[in-house]
Tab-separated table of C-alpha atoms in Angstrom:
chain	number	residue	atom	x	y	z
A	1	UNK	CA	18.360	-25.597	4.843
A	2	UNK	CA	15.543	-22.791	4.296
A	3	UNK	CA	18.043	-21.102	1.575
A	4	UNK	CA	17.602	-24.939	-0.453
A	5	UNK	CA	13.430	-25.264	0.489
A	6	UNK	CA	13.135	-21.695	-0.910
A	7	UNK	CA	15.165	-22.527	-4.193
A	8	UNK	CA	12.971	-25.597	-5.124
A	9	UNK	CA	10.284	-24.739	-3.695
A	10	UNK	CA	9.199	-21.533	-3.076
A	11	UNK	CA	5.378	-21.921	-2.188
A	12	UNK	CA	6.348	-24.147	0.437
A	13	UNK	CA	8.704	-21.156	1.811
A	14	UNK	CA	6.397	-18.432	1.318
A	15	UNK	CA	3.931	-21.002	3.956
A	16	UNK	CA	6.377	-21.830	6.388
A	17	UNK	CA	8.055	-18.509	6.480
A	18	UNK	CA	4.752	-16.807	6.739
A	19	UNK	CA	3.402	-18.998	9.248
A	20	UNK	CA	6.505	-18.512	11.180
A	21	UNK	CA	6.501	-14.899	11.233
A	22	UNK	CA	2.705	-14.909	12.050
A	23	UNK	CA	2.894	-17.447	15.403
A	24	UNK	CA	6.754	-15.459	16.503
A	25	UNK	CA	4.286	-12.053	16.516
A	26	UNK	CA	0.656	-12.636	17.621
A	27	UNK	CA	0.674	-10.169	20.388
A	28	UNK	CA	1.790	-7.553	17.472
A	29	UNK	CA	0.138	-9.039	13.865
A	30	UNK	CA	-2.984	-9.567	16.964
A	31	UNK	CA	-3.614	-5.917	17.862
A	32	UNK	CA	-3.285	-4.991	13.812
A	33	UNK	CA	-5.614	-7.276	12.670
A	34	UNK	CA	-8.767	-8.599	12.888
A	35	UNK	CA	-8.868	-12.927	12.966
A	36	UNK	CA	-10.410	-13.095	9.664
A	37	UNK	CA	-7.773	-9.927	8.667
A	38	UNK	CA	-4.673	-12.254	9.832
A	39	UNK	CA	-5.906	-15.339	7.718
A	40	UNK	CA	-6.432	-12.969	4.501
A	41	UNK	CA	-3.149	-11.022	5.245
A	42	UNK	CA	-1.351	-14.306	5.771
A	43	UNK	CA	-3.011	-15.595	2.370
A	44	UNK	CA	-1.603	-12.560	0.972
A	45	UNK	CA	2.131	-12.818	2.415
A	46	UNK	CA	2.207	-16.713	0.893
A	47	UNK	CA	1.215	-15.141	-2.777
A	48	UNK	CA	3.409	-12.178	-2.210
A	49	UNK	CA	6.741	-14.673	-0.841
A	50	UNK	CA	5.342	-17.743	-3.737
A	51	UNK	CA	6.002	-15.349	-7.078
A	52	UNK	CA	7.950	-12.519	-6.135
A	53	UNK	CA	10.335	-14.335	-3.084
A	54	UNK	CA	11.681	-12.060	0.025
A	55	UNK	CA	11.932	-8.614	-1.710
A	56	UNK	CA	8.510	-8.576	-2.049
A	57	UNK	CA	7.837	-9.612	0.772
A	58	UNK	CA	9.921	-7.288	2.651
A	59	UNK	CA	7.791	-4.509	0.518
A	60	UNK	CA	4.810	-5.575	1.993
A	61	UNK	CA	5.108	-6.382	5.788
A	62	UNK	CA	7.192	-2.758	5.640
A	63	UNK	CA	4.032	-1.298	3.956
A	64	UNK	CA	2.031	-3.085	7.107
A	65	UNK	CA	4.036	-2.419	9.884
A	66	UNK	CA	4.508	1.512	8.506
A	67	UNK	CA	0.844	1.948	7.790
A	68	UNK	CA	-0.120	0.584	10.889
A	69	UNK	CA	1.850	2.255	13.284
A	70	UNK	CA	1.363	5.647	11.489
A	71	UNK	CA	-2.679	4.942	12.117
A	72	UNK	CA	-1.739	4.515	15.204
A	73	UNK	CA	-0.574	7.746	16.043
A	74	UNK	CA	-2.566	10.918	18.341
A	75	UNK	CA	-5.244	7.859	18.368
A	76	UNK	CA	-6.875	8.544	21.619
A	77	UNK	CA	-7.156	12.243	19.986
A	78	UNK	CA	-9.043	11.519	16.481
A	79	UNK	CA	-10.931	8.870	18.741
A	80	UNK	CA	-12.302	11.252	20.501
A	81	UNK	CA	-13.135	13.819	17.646
A	82	UNK	CA	-14.820	11.217	15.484
A	83	UNK	CA	-12.138	11.274	12.795
A	84	UNK	CA	-10.140	7.189	13.942
A	85	UNK	CA	-10.303	4.520	11.511
A	86	UNK	CA	-12.916	1.911	12.726
A	87	UNK	CA	-11.521	-0.961	15.248
A	88	UNK	CA	-8.993	2.018	16.378
A	89	UNK	CA	-6.932	0.845	13.034
A	90	UNK	CA	-7.084	-3.018	13.167
A	91	UNK	CA	-7.045	-4.430	9.520
A	92	UNK	CA	-9.886	-6.946	8.168
A	93	UNK	CA	-9.945	-8.287	4.879
A	94	UNK	CA	-11.911	-5.300	3.393
A	95	UNK	CA	-8.819	-3.252	4.201
A	96	UNK	CA	-6.278	-5.644	3.856
A	97	UNK	CA	-7.537	-6.498	-0.167
A	98	UNK	CA	-8.499	-2.683	-0.744
A	99	UNK	CA	-4.940	-1.891	-0.107
A	100	UNK	CA	-3.343	-4.654	-1.874
A	101	UNK	CA	-5.624	-6.208	-4.080
A	102	UNK	CA	-3.793	-4.293	-7.263
A	103	UNK	CA	0.171	-5.582	-6.102
A	104	UNK	CA	-1.518	-8.809	-5.988
A	105	UNK	CA	-2.453	-8.959	-9.367
A	106	UNK	CA	0.812	-7.450	-10.585
A	107	UNK	CA	2.465	-10.603	-8.225
A	108	UNK	CA	0.560	-12.778	-9.849
A	109	UNK	CA	0.732	-11.849	-13.517
A	110	UNK	CA	4.406	-12.760	-13.051
A	111	UNK	CA	3.533	-16.194	-13.325
A	112	UNK	CA	1.619	-16.515	-16.821
A	113	UNK	CA	3.556	-13.453	-18.804
A	114	UNK	CA	6.627	-13.503	-20.353
A	115	UNK	CA	9.852	-12.658	-18.162
A	116	UNK	CA	10.225	-9.584	-20.261
A	117	UNK	CA	7.222	-8.151	-18.632
A	118	UNK	CA	8.334	-9.022	-14.948
A	119	UNK	CA	10.161	-5.788	-14.071
A	120	UNK	CA	7.315	-3.671	-15.383
A	121	UNK	CA	4.881	-5.776	-13.221
A	122	UNK	CA	7.584	-5.396	-10.208
A	123	UNK	CA	6.951	-1.851	-10.679
A	124	UNK	CA	3.265	-1.918	-10.637
A	125	UNK	CA	3.871	-4.392	-7.988
A	126	UNK	CA	5.930	-1.691	-5.108
A	127	UNK	CA	3.901	1.412	-7.103
A	128	UNK	CA	0.452	0.216	-5.032
A	129	UNK	CA	2.382	-0.065	-2.086
A	130	UNK	CA	3.652	2.621	-2.225
A	131	UNK	CA	0.603	5.017	-2.690
A	132	UNK	CA	-1.284	2.723	-0.148
A	133	UNK	CA	1.583	4.065	1.685
A	134	UNK	CA	1.730	7.803	1.338
A	135	UNK	CA	-2.188	7.980	1.249
A	136	UNK	CA	-2.233	6.439	4.792
A	137	UNK	CA	0.433	8.308	6.276
A	138	UNK	CA	-0.664	11.300	5.063
A	139	UNK	CA	-4.633	10.897	5.937
A	140	UNK	CA	-3.476	9.911	9.743
A	141	UNK	CA	-0.895	12.334	9.815
A	142	UNK	CA	-3.238	15.367	8.563
A	143	UNK	CA	-5.427	14.227	10.625
A	144	UNK	CA	-3.059	14.494	13.774
A	145	UNK	CA	-0.656	17.104	12.847
A	146	UNK	CA	-2.885	19.143	9.973
A	147	UNK	CA	-2.820	22.848	11.403
A	148	UNK	CA	-5.163	23.590	8.498
A	149	UNK	CA	-6.836	21.132	6.119
A	150	UNK	CA	-8.359	22.124	2.985
A	151	UNK	CA	-10.948	20.488	0.871
A	152	UNK	CA	-8.938	19.626	-2.378
A	153	UNK	CA	-11.514	20.317	-5.024
A	154	UNK	CA	-12.337	24.131	-3.299
A	155	UNK	CA	-9.242	24.485	-0.914
A	156	UNK	CA	-12.139	25.491	1.276
A	157	UNK	CA	-11.025	25.580	4.917
A	158	UNK	CA	-12.197	22.239	6.032
A	159	UNK	CA	-12.156	20.484	9.722
A	160	UNK	CA	-9.796	17.193	10.074
A	161	UNK	CA	-10.804	14.531	8.498
A	162	UNK	CA	-13.508	15.517	6.224
A	163	UNK	CA	-13.376	12.815	3.119
A	164	UNK	CA	-11.561	15.197	0.218
A	165	UNK	CA	-9.730	17.178	3.228
A	166	UNK	CA	-5.634	17.472	2.299
A	167	UNK	CA	-3.039	19.431	4.421
A	168	UNK	CA	0.363	20.522	4.316
A	169	UNK	CA	1.787	18.143	6.675
A	170	UNK	CA	-0.006	15.242	5.733
A	171	UNK	CA	0.730	15.643	1.738
A	172	UNK	CA	4.622	16.041	3.065
A	173	UNK	CA	4.494	13.371	5.457
A	174	UNK	CA	2.885	11.103	2.344
A	175	UNK	CA	5.402	12.096	-0.358
A	176	UNK	CA	8.287	10.689	2.132
A	177	UNK	CA	6.655	7.820	2.810
A	178	UNK	CA	6.161	7.176	-0.856
A	179	UNK	CA	10.169	7.934	-1.243
A	180	UNK	CA	11.063	5.266	1.551
A	181	UNK	CA	9.297	2.513	0.777
A	182	UNK	CA	9.905	2.625	-2.768
A	183	UNK	CA	14.023	3.631	-1.690
A	184	UNK	CA	13.436	-0.076	0.395
A	185	UNK	CA	12.371	-1.654	-2.736
A	186	UNK	CA	15.194	-0.461	-5.165
A	187	UNK	CA	17.193	-1.611	-2.447
A	188	UNK	CA	16.451	-5.343	-2.214
A	189	UNK	CA	15.978	-5.411	-6.279
A	190	UNK	CA	12.559	-5.134	-7.187
A	191	UNK	CA	12.830	-1.869	-9.028
A	192	UNK	CA	15.459	0.434	-10.907
A	193	UNK	CA	16.454	3.649	-9.424
A	194	UNK	CA	14.220	5.266	-11.775
A	195	UNK	CA	11.586	3.447	-10.645
A	196	UNK	CA	11.861	4.935	-7.132
A	197	UNK	CA	10.967	8.138	-8.963
A	198	UNK	CA	8.120	6.784	-10.995
A	199	UNK	CA	6.669	4.843	-7.615
A	200	UNK	CA	6.930	8.541	-6.455
A	201	UNK	CA	4.909	10.428	-9.118
A	202	UNK	CA	2.626	7.837	-9.243
A	203	UNK	CA	1.712	7.932	-5.784
A	204	UNK	CA	0.947	12.147	-5.654
A	205	UNK	CA	-0.763	11.757	-8.120
A	206	UNK	CA	-2.760	8.703	-7.309
A	207	UNK	CA	-3.163	10.099	-3.740
A	208	UNK	CA	-4.777	13.836	-4.687
A	209	UNK	CA	-6.726	12.032	-7.244
A	210	UNK	CA	-8.439	9.872	-4.117
A	211	UNK	CA	-9.388	12.948	-2.205
A	212	UNK	CA	-10.615	14.419	-5.694
A	213	UNK	CA	-13.117	11.459	-5.187
A	214	UNK	CA	-13.818	11.670	-1.550
A	215	UNK	CA	-14.626	15.628	-1.798
A	216	UNK	CA	-16.919	14.995	-4.861
A	217	UNK	CA	-18.879	11.472	-5.553
A	218	UNK	CA	-18.263	9.334	-2.598
A	219	UNK	CA	-20.909	10.389	-0.492
A	220	UNK	CA	-23.300	9.955	-3.550
A	221	UNK	CA	-22.963	6.238	-3.682
A	222	UNK	CA	-23.421	3.749	-0.905
A	223	UNK	CA	-21.250	1.215	-2.603
A	224	UNK	CA	-18.185	3.436	-2.681
A	225	UNK	CA	-16.893	2.611	0.621
A	226	UNK	CA	-13.524	3.902	1.790
A	227	UNK	CA	-12.060	0.508	1.083
A	228	UNK	CA	-13.674	0.362	-2.518
A	229	UNK	CA	-11.610	3.865	-3.122
A	230	UNK	CA	-8.958	2.712	-1.795
A	231	UNK	CA	-8.493	0.025	-4.269
A	232	UNK	CA	-9.456	2.938	-6.889
A	233	UNK	CA	-6.517	4.671	-5.164
A	234	UNK	CA	-3.931	1.751	-5.695
A	235	UNK	CA	-5.307	0.537	-9.217
A	236	UNK	CA	-4.661	4.567	-9.813
A	237	UNK	CA	-0.939	4.381	-8.812
A	238	UNK	CA	-0.589	1.198	-10.422
A	239	UNK	CA	-1.094	2.043	-13.577
A	240	UNK	CA	0.651	5.651	-13.635
A	241	UNK	CA	3.513	4.142	-12.452
A	242	UNK	CA	3.604	1.472	-15.588
A	243	UNK	CA	2.554	3.935	-17.754
A	244	UNK	CA	5.066	6.558	-16.753
A	245	UNK	CA	7.601	4.318	-17.407
A	246	UNK	CA	6.215	2.284	-20.301
A	247	UNK	CA	6.250	5.964	-22.107
A	248	UNK	CA	10.059	6.476	-20.455
A	249	UNK	CA	11.450	3.547	-22.301
A	250	UNK	CA	9.088	4.460	-25.437
A	251	UNK	CA	10.947	7.771	-25.637
A	252	UNK	CA	14.966	6.439	-24.763
A	253	UNK	CA	14.278	3.988	-26.936
A	254	UNK	CA	13.498	5.784	-29.965
């Protein structure tokens, strides 16, 4: 019955499934999202299922659960040091769209652009979440377990949680996170095997560029909040992955 509904009206299926999943997991999501964040996450879930179906939904759901999990790692110590995410990691609307805006635009573009662009747009969609999960994981693992943290622009040792700081532990964890979510996207048929590589490379580039932004200009502009920087980060990841894929296609095609 659900398959039939999904086949004839994916948007109705999106509303029913997203609402049902939220109600079933209410105790969990109420700890991971603010009330306003929950509403915006519901909108995101409906848009993703309505455009990309269950494969796209599985990617954003994995990102949300994995990202929330790594944010909670070492929370007590990070809060004591004053470097934890606000609200103990509970996501609000600004966090939802700071992480998902670029990927959502790729998903919506599948509705209006010719079908031949769908693989490229799906790659962009996945690379946005691959980039953000890599960034979140690198940051949270670095703050919790980084033995030595360095400012990315000077390689000068700095305290954990410093804007623009990187660590070996965080970088490796972030790289692994980008691989896992990209492999998931390939397994559910959203991207080709080579797309896994583009997502991982794009995530690595974008995450390090975000650290450069944090180390240089973020403190100079009040509007350049963490959420805005997150949006820039994911946009870089999306554009980089799509650009690499397009360039590769031109190379082997030519």
